[in-house]
Short mmCIF file of C-alpha atoms in Angstrom, two decimals:
data_model
loop_
_atom_site.label_atom_id
_atom_site.label_comp_id
_atom_site.label_asym_id
_atom_site.label_seq_id
_atom_site.Cartn_x
_atom_site.Cartn_y
_atom_site.Cartn_z
CA MET A 350 54.74 40.79 78.81
CA GLN A 351 52.56 42.30 81.54
CA ALA A 352 49.43 43.91 80.12
CA ALA A 353 49.61 47.69 80.47
CA TRP A 354 46.42 48.35 78.55
CA GLN A 355 42.87 48.64 79.80
CA VAL A 356 39.49 47.76 78.30
CA ILE A 357 37.48 50.76 77.11
CA SER A 358 34.09 51.16 75.46
CA GLY A 359 33.43 51.91 71.81
CA GLY A 360 34.58 48.82 69.96
CA ILE A 361 35.63 49.51 66.39
CA THR A 362 35.16 53.29 66.77
CA ALA A 363 37.09 53.67 70.04
CA PRO A 364 40.32 54.55 68.15
CA ARG A 365 40.41 58.19 67.14
CA GLY A 366 39.36 59.16 63.65
CA PHE A 367 37.05 56.21 62.91
CA GLN A 368 33.31 56.15 62.35
CA ALA A 369 31.01 53.22 61.70
CA ALA A 370 27.42 52.34 60.92
CA GLY A 371 25.22 49.30 60.77
CA ILE A 372 21.87 49.46 59.00
CA THR A 373 19.10 47.29 57.61
CA ALA A 374 19.37 47.53 53.83
CA GLY A 375 17.05 44.65 52.96
CA LEU A 376 19.78 42.14 52.15
CA LYS A 377 18.46 39.62 54.70
CA ALA A 378 14.98 38.17 54.49
CA SER A 379 14.82 38.32 58.29
CA GLY A 380 14.79 42.10 58.32
CA GLN A 381 17.79 42.17 60.65
CA PRO A 382 20.70 44.65 60.22
CA ASP A 383 22.74 43.54 57.22
CA LEU A 384 25.10 46.28 56.01
CA ALA A 385 28.12 47.55 57.97
CA LEU A 386 30.41 50.43 57.09
CA ILE A 387 33.67 51.45 58.77
CA VAL A 388 35.44 54.64 57.68
CA SER A 389 38.69 56.31 58.67
CA GLU A 390 38.65 60.09 58.53
CA SER A 391 42.20 60.03 57.18
CA ASP A 392 44.37 57.67 55.18
CA ALA A 393 45.02 54.47 57.11
CA ILE A 394 47.71 51.84 56.71
CA ALA A 395 45.91 48.60 55.84
CA ALA A 396 46.92 45.03 56.62
CA ALA A 397 44.94 41.89 55.88
CA VAL A 398 44.98 38.12 56.12
CA PHE A 399 42.78 36.02 53.84
CA THR A 400 41.52 32.48 53.58
CA THR A 401 43.76 30.00 51.77
CA SER A 402 40.76 28.10 50.38
CA GLN A 403 40.77 27.37 46.65
CA VAL A 404 37.07 28.28 46.60
CA ARG A 405 37.01 31.94 47.54
CA ALA A 406 34.35 34.61 47.53
CA ALA A 407 34.71 37.50 45.12
CA CYS A 408 35.28 39.89 48.04
CA VAL A 409 38.39 37.95 49.11
CA ASP A 410 40.14 38.10 45.75
CA PHE A 411 38.96 41.65 45.10
CA SER A 412 40.18 43.01 48.44
CA ARG A 413 43.46 41.17 48.05
CA GLN A 414 43.83 42.88 44.66
CA GLN A 415 42.97 46.23 46.25
CA LEU A 416 45.92 45.86 48.62
CA ASP A 417 48.37 44.56 46.02
CA GLY A 418 50.98 47.32 45.93
CA ASN A 419 48.68 49.66 47.87
CA SER A 420 48.95 50.00 51.65
CA ILE A 421 46.25 52.66 52.08
CA ALA A 422 42.56 52.07 52.80
CA ARG A 423 39.86 54.40 54.04
CA ALA A 424 36.74 52.25 54.23
CA ILE A 425 35.45 48.72 54.83
CA LEU A 426 32.02 47.70 53.49
CA CYS A 427 30.50 44.41 54.64
CA ASN A 428 27.19 42.91 53.62
CA SER A 429 25.58 39.96 55.41
CA GLY A 430 22.99 37.67 53.91
CA GLN A 431 24.81 36.59 50.75
CA ALA A 432 28.37 35.24 50.63
CA ASN A 433 28.86 36.15 46.95
CA ALA A 434 31.05 33.03 46.70
CA ALA A 435 30.96 30.68 43.71
CA THR A 436 29.04 33.35 41.79
CA GLY A 437 31.32 33.64 38.76
CA ASP A 438 32.02 36.77 36.75
CA GLN A 439 28.85 38.48 37.93
CA GLY A 440 29.90 38.06 41.55
CA TRP A 441 33.22 39.70 40.76
CA SER A 442 31.43 42.57 39.00
CA ASP A 443 29.24 43.04 42.07
CA ALA A 444 32.30 43.36 44.31
CA VAL A 445 33.88 45.87 41.94
CA GLU A 446 30.66 47.88 41.75
CA SER A 447 30.25 47.85 45.53
CA ALA A 448 33.67 49.44 46.02
CA GLY A 449 33.09 51.90 43.20
CA GLN A 450 29.72 53.00 44.52
CA LEU A 451 31.06 53.52 48.02
CA GLY A 452 34.20 55.31 46.84
CA GLN A 453 32.15 57.69 44.74
CA ALA A 454 29.70 58.37 47.56
CA LEU A 455 32.51 59.01 50.07
CA GLN A 456 34.56 60.92 47.50
CA ILE A 457 37.59 58.72 48.02
CA PRO A 458 39.51 56.58 45.49
CA SER A 459 37.72 53.28 44.95
CA ASN A 460 41.01 51.42 45.45
CA GLN A 461 40.89 52.55 49.08
CA VAL A 462 37.72 50.53 49.73
CA LEU A 463 37.84 46.96 51.09
CA VAL A 464 34.76 44.77 50.81
CA ALA A 465 33.61 41.68 52.68
CA SER A 466 30.54 39.46 52.44
CA THR A 467 28.99 36.75 54.58
CA GLY A 468 25.99 34.52 54.11
CA VAL A 469 24.92 31.63 51.91
CA ILE A 470 27.47 30.37 49.38
CA GLY A 471 26.28 30.60 45.79
CA GLN A 472 24.12 33.66 46.34
CA ARG A 473 25.03 37.02 44.81
CA ILE A 474 24.69 40.24 46.72
CA LYS A 475 21.26 41.82 46.33
CA MET A 476 22.71 44.77 44.48
CA ASP A 477 19.53 46.86 44.34
CA ALA A 478 19.36 46.76 48.13
CA LEU A 479 23.08 47.46 48.41
CA ARG A 480 22.92 50.46 46.07
CA THR A 481 20.13 51.94 48.16
CA GLY A 482 21.82 51.01 51.40
CA ILE A 483 25.20 52.64 50.77
CA PRO A 484 23.99 56.26 51.11
CA GLN A 485 21.89 55.25 54.11
CA ALA A 486 24.95 53.73 55.77
CA ILE A 487 27.01 56.84 55.06
CA ALA A 488 24.29 59.01 56.60
CA ALA A 489 24.33 56.80 59.68
CA LEU A 490 28.11 57.01 60.21
CA SER A 491 28.96 57.96 63.77
CA PRO A 492 31.85 57.82 66.25
CA GLU A 493 29.40 55.79 68.37
CA GLY A 494 28.47 53.42 65.52
CA GLY A 495 30.70 50.51 66.48
CA ALA A 496 28.00 48.43 68.16
CA ALA A 497 25.65 48.84 65.20
CA ALA A 498 28.37 47.71 62.80
CA ALA A 499 29.12 44.68 64.99
CA GLN A 500 25.44 43.71 64.83
CA ALA A 501 25.12 44.17 61.07
CA ILE A 502 27.81 41.61 60.13
CA LEU A 503 26.18 38.69 61.98
CA THR A 504 24.56 35.63 60.41
CA THR A 505 23.89 32.63 62.69
CA ASP A 506 25.72 34.32 65.57
CA LEU A 507 23.80 34.64 68.81
CA ILE A 508 25.81 37.58 70.12
CA ALA A 509 27.73 40.52 68.68
CA LYS A 510 31.49 40.46 69.26
CA GLN A 511 33.49 43.62 69.94
CA ILE A 512 36.35 44.88 72.10
CA ALA A 513 38.51 47.98 72.53
CA LEU A 514 41.76 48.45 74.44
CA GLU A 515 43.83 51.52 75.32
CA LEU A 516 47.58 51.61 75.94
CA PRO A 517 49.53 54.54 77.45
CA LEU A 518 52.51 55.56 75.31
CA GLY A 519 54.39 58.45 76.88
CA ASP A 520 51.96 61.29 77.57
CA ARG A 521 49.41 59.99 75.07
CA THR A 522 47.44 56.78 74.48
CA VAL A 523 46.97 54.38 71.60
CA ARG A 524 43.73 52.50 71.05
CA ILE A 525 42.81 49.34 69.16
CA GLY A 526 39.21 48.27 68.55
CA GLY A 527 37.75 45.27 66.81
CA ILE A 528 34.59 43.45 65.80
CA ALA A 529 34.10 39.95 64.47
CA LYS A 530 31.47 37.52 63.30
CA GLY A 531 31.46 33.77 63.28
CA SER A 532 29.54 30.85 64.72
CA GLY A 533 29.70 27.99 62.20
CA MET A 534 32.23 27.03 59.51
CA ILE A 535 34.93 27.89 62.02
CA HIS A 536 38.31 26.24 61.47
CA PRO A 537 40.41 29.02 60.01
CA ASN A 538 43.44 28.37 57.86
CA MET A 539 44.59 31.97 57.62
CA ALA A 540 42.51 34.26 59.71
CA THR A 541 38.90 33.94 60.61
CA MET A 542 35.39 34.23 59.37
CA LEU A 543 35.28 38.02 59.39
CA SER A 544 37.09 40.42 61.68
CA PHE A 545 37.72 44.13 61.32
CA ILE A 546 40.25 45.97 63.47
CA THR A 547 41.05 49.67 63.82
CA CYS A 548 44.01 51.38 65.47
CA ASP A 549 44.98 55.03 65.88
CA ALA A 550 48.75 54.46 66.01
CA ALA A 551 51.07 55.35 63.13
CA VAL A 552 52.77 52.15 61.97
CA SER A 553 54.84 51.40 58.89
CA PRO A 554 53.02 49.17 56.37
CA GLN A 555 55.24 46.07 56.52
CA LEU A 556 55.51 46.18 60.29
CA TRP A 557 51.73 46.48 60.64
CA GLN A 558 51.24 43.52 58.30
CA ASP A 559 53.79 41.44 60.20
CA MET A 560 52.12 42.29 63.50
CA LEU A 561 48.71 41.26 62.19
CA SER A 562 49.98 38.01 60.72
CA ARG A 563 51.61 37.00 64.00
CA ALA A 564 48.56 38.04 66.02
CA VAL A 565 46.30 35.99 63.73
CA ASP A 566 48.49 32.92 64.18
CA ARG A 567 48.08 33.21 67.96
CA SER A 568 44.35 33.86 67.90
CA PHE A 569 42.03 33.25 64.96
CA ASN A 570 44.17 30.44 63.60
CA GLN A 571 43.86 28.73 67.00
CA ILE A 572 40.07 28.42 67.15
CA THR A 573 37.79 25.73 65.81
CA VAL A 574 34.08 24.99 66.04
CA ASP A 575 33.39 22.36 63.43
CA GLY A 576 36.48 21.77 61.28
CA ASP A 577 35.10 23.69 58.30
CA THR A 578 36.83 26.72 56.80
CA SER A 579 34.69 29.30 55.05
CA THR A 580 35.11 30.71 51.56
CA ASN A 581 34.97 34.29 52.86
CA ASP A 582 37.44 34.36 55.76
CA CYS A 583 39.35 37.62 56.15
CA VAL A 584 40.79 39.98 58.73
CA PHE A 585 41.27 43.66 57.88
CA ALA A 586 43.26 46.00 60.15
CA LEU A 587 43.49 49.77 59.63
CA ALA A 588 45.93 52.08 61.46
CA ASN A 589 45.41 55.81 60.82
CA GLY A 590 47.91 57.54 63.14
CA GLN A 591 45.29 59.79 64.75
CA SER A 592 46.69 59.18 68.25
CA ARG A 593 49.51 61.55 67.26
CA THR A 594 52.05 59.30 68.97
CA PRO A 595 55.49 58.89 67.32
CA ALA A 596 55.46 56.65 64.26
CA ILE A 597 56.43 53.03 64.89
CA THR A 598 58.70 51.92 62.06
CA GLU A 599 60.70 48.97 63.40
CA ARG A 600 60.68 46.21 66.00
CA GLY A 601 61.42 47.34 69.53
CA PRO A 602 59.79 47.74 72.96
CA ILE A 603 57.06 50.12 71.73
CA ALA A 604 56.25 47.93 68.73
CA ASP A 605 56.15 44.88 70.98
CA GLN A 606 53.65 46.58 73.29
CA LEU A 607 51.42 47.49 70.37
CA GLU A 608 51.62 43.96 68.94
CA ALA A 609 50.79 42.46 72.32
CA MET A 610 47.69 44.65 72.50
CA LEU A 611 46.73 43.73 68.93
CA THR A 612 47.11 40.06 69.83
CA ALA A 613 44.94 40.55 72.91
CA VAL A 614 42.19 42.11 70.78
CA CYS A 615 42.38 39.23 68.30
CA GLN A 616 42.34 36.61 71.05
CA HIS A 617 39.32 38.18 72.72
CA LEU A 618 37.40 38.13 69.44
CA ALA A 619 38.59 34.62 68.60
CA LYS A 620 37.40 33.27 71.94
CA ALA A 621 34.08 35.07 71.52
CA ILE A 622 33.61 33.26 68.20
CA ALA A 623 34.45 29.87 69.69
CA ARG A 624 32.19 30.57 72.67
CA ASP A 625 29.35 31.38 70.23
CA GLY A 626 29.81 28.21 68.20
CA GLU A 627 26.57 26.94 66.73
CA GLY A 628 24.78 24.92 69.41
CA ALA A 629 27.66 25.33 71.87
CA THR A 630 27.14 25.26 75.63
CA CYS A 631 30.70 26.04 76.75
CA LEU A 632 34.10 27.28 75.64
CA ILE A 633 37.01 24.83 75.59
CA GLU A 634 40.53 26.15 76.20
CA VAL A 635 43.41 23.75 75.54
CA GLN A 636 46.83 24.67 76.93
CA VAL A 637 49.83 22.64 75.77
CA LYS A 638 53.45 22.88 76.93
CA GLY A 639 56.65 20.88 76.80
CA THR A 640 57.17 20.82 73.02
CA ALA A 641 60.32 21.85 71.18
CA ASP A 642 58.72 25.12 70.03
CA ASP A 643 55.47 27.09 70.17
CA THR A 644 54.37 26.02 66.69
CA ALA A 645 54.32 22.37 67.75
CA ALA A 646 52.41 23.18 70.93
CA ARG A 647 49.81 25.16 69.00
CA ALA A 648 49.37 22.22 66.60
CA ILE A 649 48.63 19.81 69.44
CA ALA A 650 46.30 22.27 71.15
CA ARG A 651 44.35 22.90 67.98
CA THR A 652 44.03 19.19 67.22
CA ILE A 653 42.58 18.51 70.66
CA ALA A 654 40.21 21.48 70.49
CA GLY A 655 39.02 20.34 67.06
CA SER A 656 38.49 16.67 67.88
CA SER A 657 34.85 15.71 67.36
CA LEU A 658 35.25 12.99 69.98
CA VAL A 659 36.68 15.39 72.57
CA LYS A 660 33.99 17.96 71.78
CA SER A 661 31.22 15.34 72.04
CA ALA A 662 32.58 14.08 75.36
CA ILE A 663 32.58 17.60 76.77
CA PHE A 664 28.96 18.05 75.68
CA GLY A 665 28.09 14.71 77.33
CA ARG A 666 29.91 15.85 80.52
CA ASP A 667 32.14 12.79 80.17
CA PRO A 668 35.72 13.26 81.51
CA ASN A 669 37.08 10.85 78.89
CA TRP A 670 40.76 11.73 78.96
CA GLY A 671 41.58 8.95 76.47
CA ARG A 672 40.09 11.06 73.68
CA ILE A 673 42.35 13.97 74.67
CA ALA A 674 45.43 11.75 74.66
CA ALA A 675 44.49 10.21 71.31
CA ALA A 676 44.01 13.63 69.72
CA ALA A 677 47.38 14.82 71.03
CA GLY A 678 49.02 11.75 69.49
CA ARG A 679 47.69 12.44 65.99
CA ALA A 680 48.63 16.11 65.83
CA GLY A 681 51.74 15.42 63.76
CA VAL A 682 54.12 16.36 66.56
CA GLN A 683 56.67 13.88 67.87
CA PHE A 684 56.80 13.29 71.62
CA ASN A 685 57.32 10.41 74.03
CA ALA A 686 53.95 9.10 75.24
CA GLU A 687 55.60 8.23 78.56
CA ASN A 688 55.87 11.96 79.24
CA LEU A 689 52.20 12.73 78.51
CA ALA A 690 50.19 14.44 81.25
CA VAL A 691 46.54 15.56 81.10
CA ARG A 692 44.50 17.74 83.44
CA LEU A 693 40.81 18.68 83.22
CA GLY A 694 40.19 21.75 85.33
CA GLN A 695 41.55 20.89 88.77
CA PHE A 696 41.50 17.15 88.07
CA GLU A 697 44.79 15.41 87.21
CA LEU A 698 43.87 12.51 84.94
CA LEU A 699 47.17 11.31 83.47
CA ARG A 700 50.80 11.72 84.59
CA ASN A 701 53.94 10.33 82.92
CA GLY A 702 51.75 8.38 80.50
CA GLN A 703 49.94 6.58 83.33
CA PRO A 704 46.27 6.98 84.30
CA LEU A 705 45.55 8.34 87.77
CA PRO A 706 42.58 7.68 90.04
CA PHE A 707 40.21 10.66 90.13
CA ASP A 708 36.68 11.48 91.23
CA ARG A 709 34.78 10.86 87.99
CA ASP A 710 31.50 12.23 89.35
CA ALA A 711 33.17 15.45 90.49
CA ALA A 712 34.92 15.84 87.12
CA SER A 713 31.61 15.35 85.34
CA GLN A 714 30.05 17.97 87.61
CA TYR A 715 32.89 20.34 86.67
CA LEU A 716 31.80 20.00 83.04
CA ARG A 717 28.13 20.51 83.90
CA ASP A 718 29.00 23.64 85.85
CA ARG A 719 30.84 25.08 82.85
CA ALA A 720 27.78 24.55 80.64
CA ALA A 721 25.61 26.30 83.21
CA GLY A 722 27.87 29.34 82.92
CA ALA A 723 27.49 29.74 79.14
CA TYR A 724 28.41 33.26 77.94
CA LEU A 725 29.90 34.05 81.35
CA GLN A 726 33.50 33.99 82.45
CA ASP A 727 33.04 30.64 84.20
CA ASP A 728 31.93 28.81 81.05
CA THR A 729 35.44 27.68 80.12
CA VAL A 730 36.44 24.02 80.21
CA LEU A 731 40.20 24.03 80.79
CA ILE A 732 42.28 21.17 79.37
CA GLN A 733 46.01 21.22 80.14
CA VAL A 734 48.42 18.87 78.37
CA GLU A 735 52.15 18.41 78.89
CA VAL A 736 54.22 16.33 76.48
CA GLY A 737 57.81 16.83 77.64
CA SER A 738 60.33 19.29 79.02
CA GLY A 739 60.65 21.62 76.03
CA THR A 740 59.99 25.35 76.20
CA GLY A 741 57.20 25.36 73.61
CA GLN A 742 53.74 26.53 74.65
CA GLY A 743 50.48 26.93 72.79
CA ILE A 744 46.78 27.60 73.34
CA ALA A 745 43.72 26.81 71.24
CA TRP A 746 40.03 27.41 71.77
CA GLY A 747 36.97 25.50 70.70
CA CYS A 748 33.52 24.53 71.94
CA ASP A 749 31.51 21.43 72.61
CA LEU A 750 29.56 19.66 69.86
CA SER A 751 25.85 19.48 70.62
CA TYR A 752 22.70 18.12 68.98
CA ASP A 753 21.76 21.68 68.02
CA TYR A 754 24.80 22.00 65.76
CA VAL A 755 23.37 19.30 63.49
CA ARG A 756 19.89 20.82 63.58
CA ILE A 757 21.13 24.32 62.68
CA ASN A 758 23.29 23.14 59.79
CA ALA A 759 20.93 20.47 58.48
CA GLU A 760 18.31 23.17 57.88
CA TYR A 761 20.60 26.08 56.96
CA THR A 762 19.04 26.91 53.58
CA THR A 763 15.66 25.23 54.03
#
């Protein structure tokens, strides 16, 4: 589908009827912003995707319970600094109290509040700081508060991650905005680290949930930094209907356009997370085609992007295509190795299962050039793999594995 939308400013508050804030409440020892609040001025249809980990933070189970049989949410509260995971009954009580405090302060039902946390596992939320911070965050709410909220949810991230898109629908427009955080513990098995999305379209609850689930499968579930899934992963998406466009209640051309834009927002944020991987110097994009279906192609792409050997070779500027081929072969997808083809950027390395002569020095320089473009549009190492003649296609994103990744995570709590 050809993109009909355009990028606009504003991030999470670009859609009509949303305000946000990001403040320093004293939750982080660093003194950096650490409490984010997103509020819809009217009832919003809520969709969510959560981690499938058996060790989950209290916020994950609590927010899932909030949405059980309830499709309406008005606010998202996120603290950074403490994960509130593996904190027992007291951690659960803290999540409940957080929602209750915010609901009371906003004068909305507490079951319309979703909560999220990020930080060190095993540490409870600093509730005294949170109690003081909630009214401060409410006072700071603004239609221009998206950037502040994006900053307040960060932990080891080097950059804030936000995006907003606008799509013409008839004589009006629909907007979707999003923010995300993530840098380490990135190998989602549901959604991602944390991502919050707003939309001003009117969408039926089940359709909105289905759209989000499919978008997540094509974006956040296709990124990897280090093979570790967090205890706190969640994606929340709110749609409040403030665009005043006709309600979207079933699949069709209009719904498909909205879902494509939602997917584009998710993919932008997902790539920003992979690009910001702890210690990373470049983004890796793996494109796979020729499988029986898209699911198989995505599995191969994700396996290659997540291979420690592939990631290490990219960091070493080593065009070692054998590691790419080996990763493709262990992805759990059947294909004939005689059909395997591998390209690295403009360099064709393998065709019909046979190695090809190539300029190794030039290929290595290609990798060095990508590292030199870190955080720019030319920082992407492109790996293309073909395994047959099927119609399946898939993309995954990752980053290289550097010495700094070990340093950052070896000293995370010390």
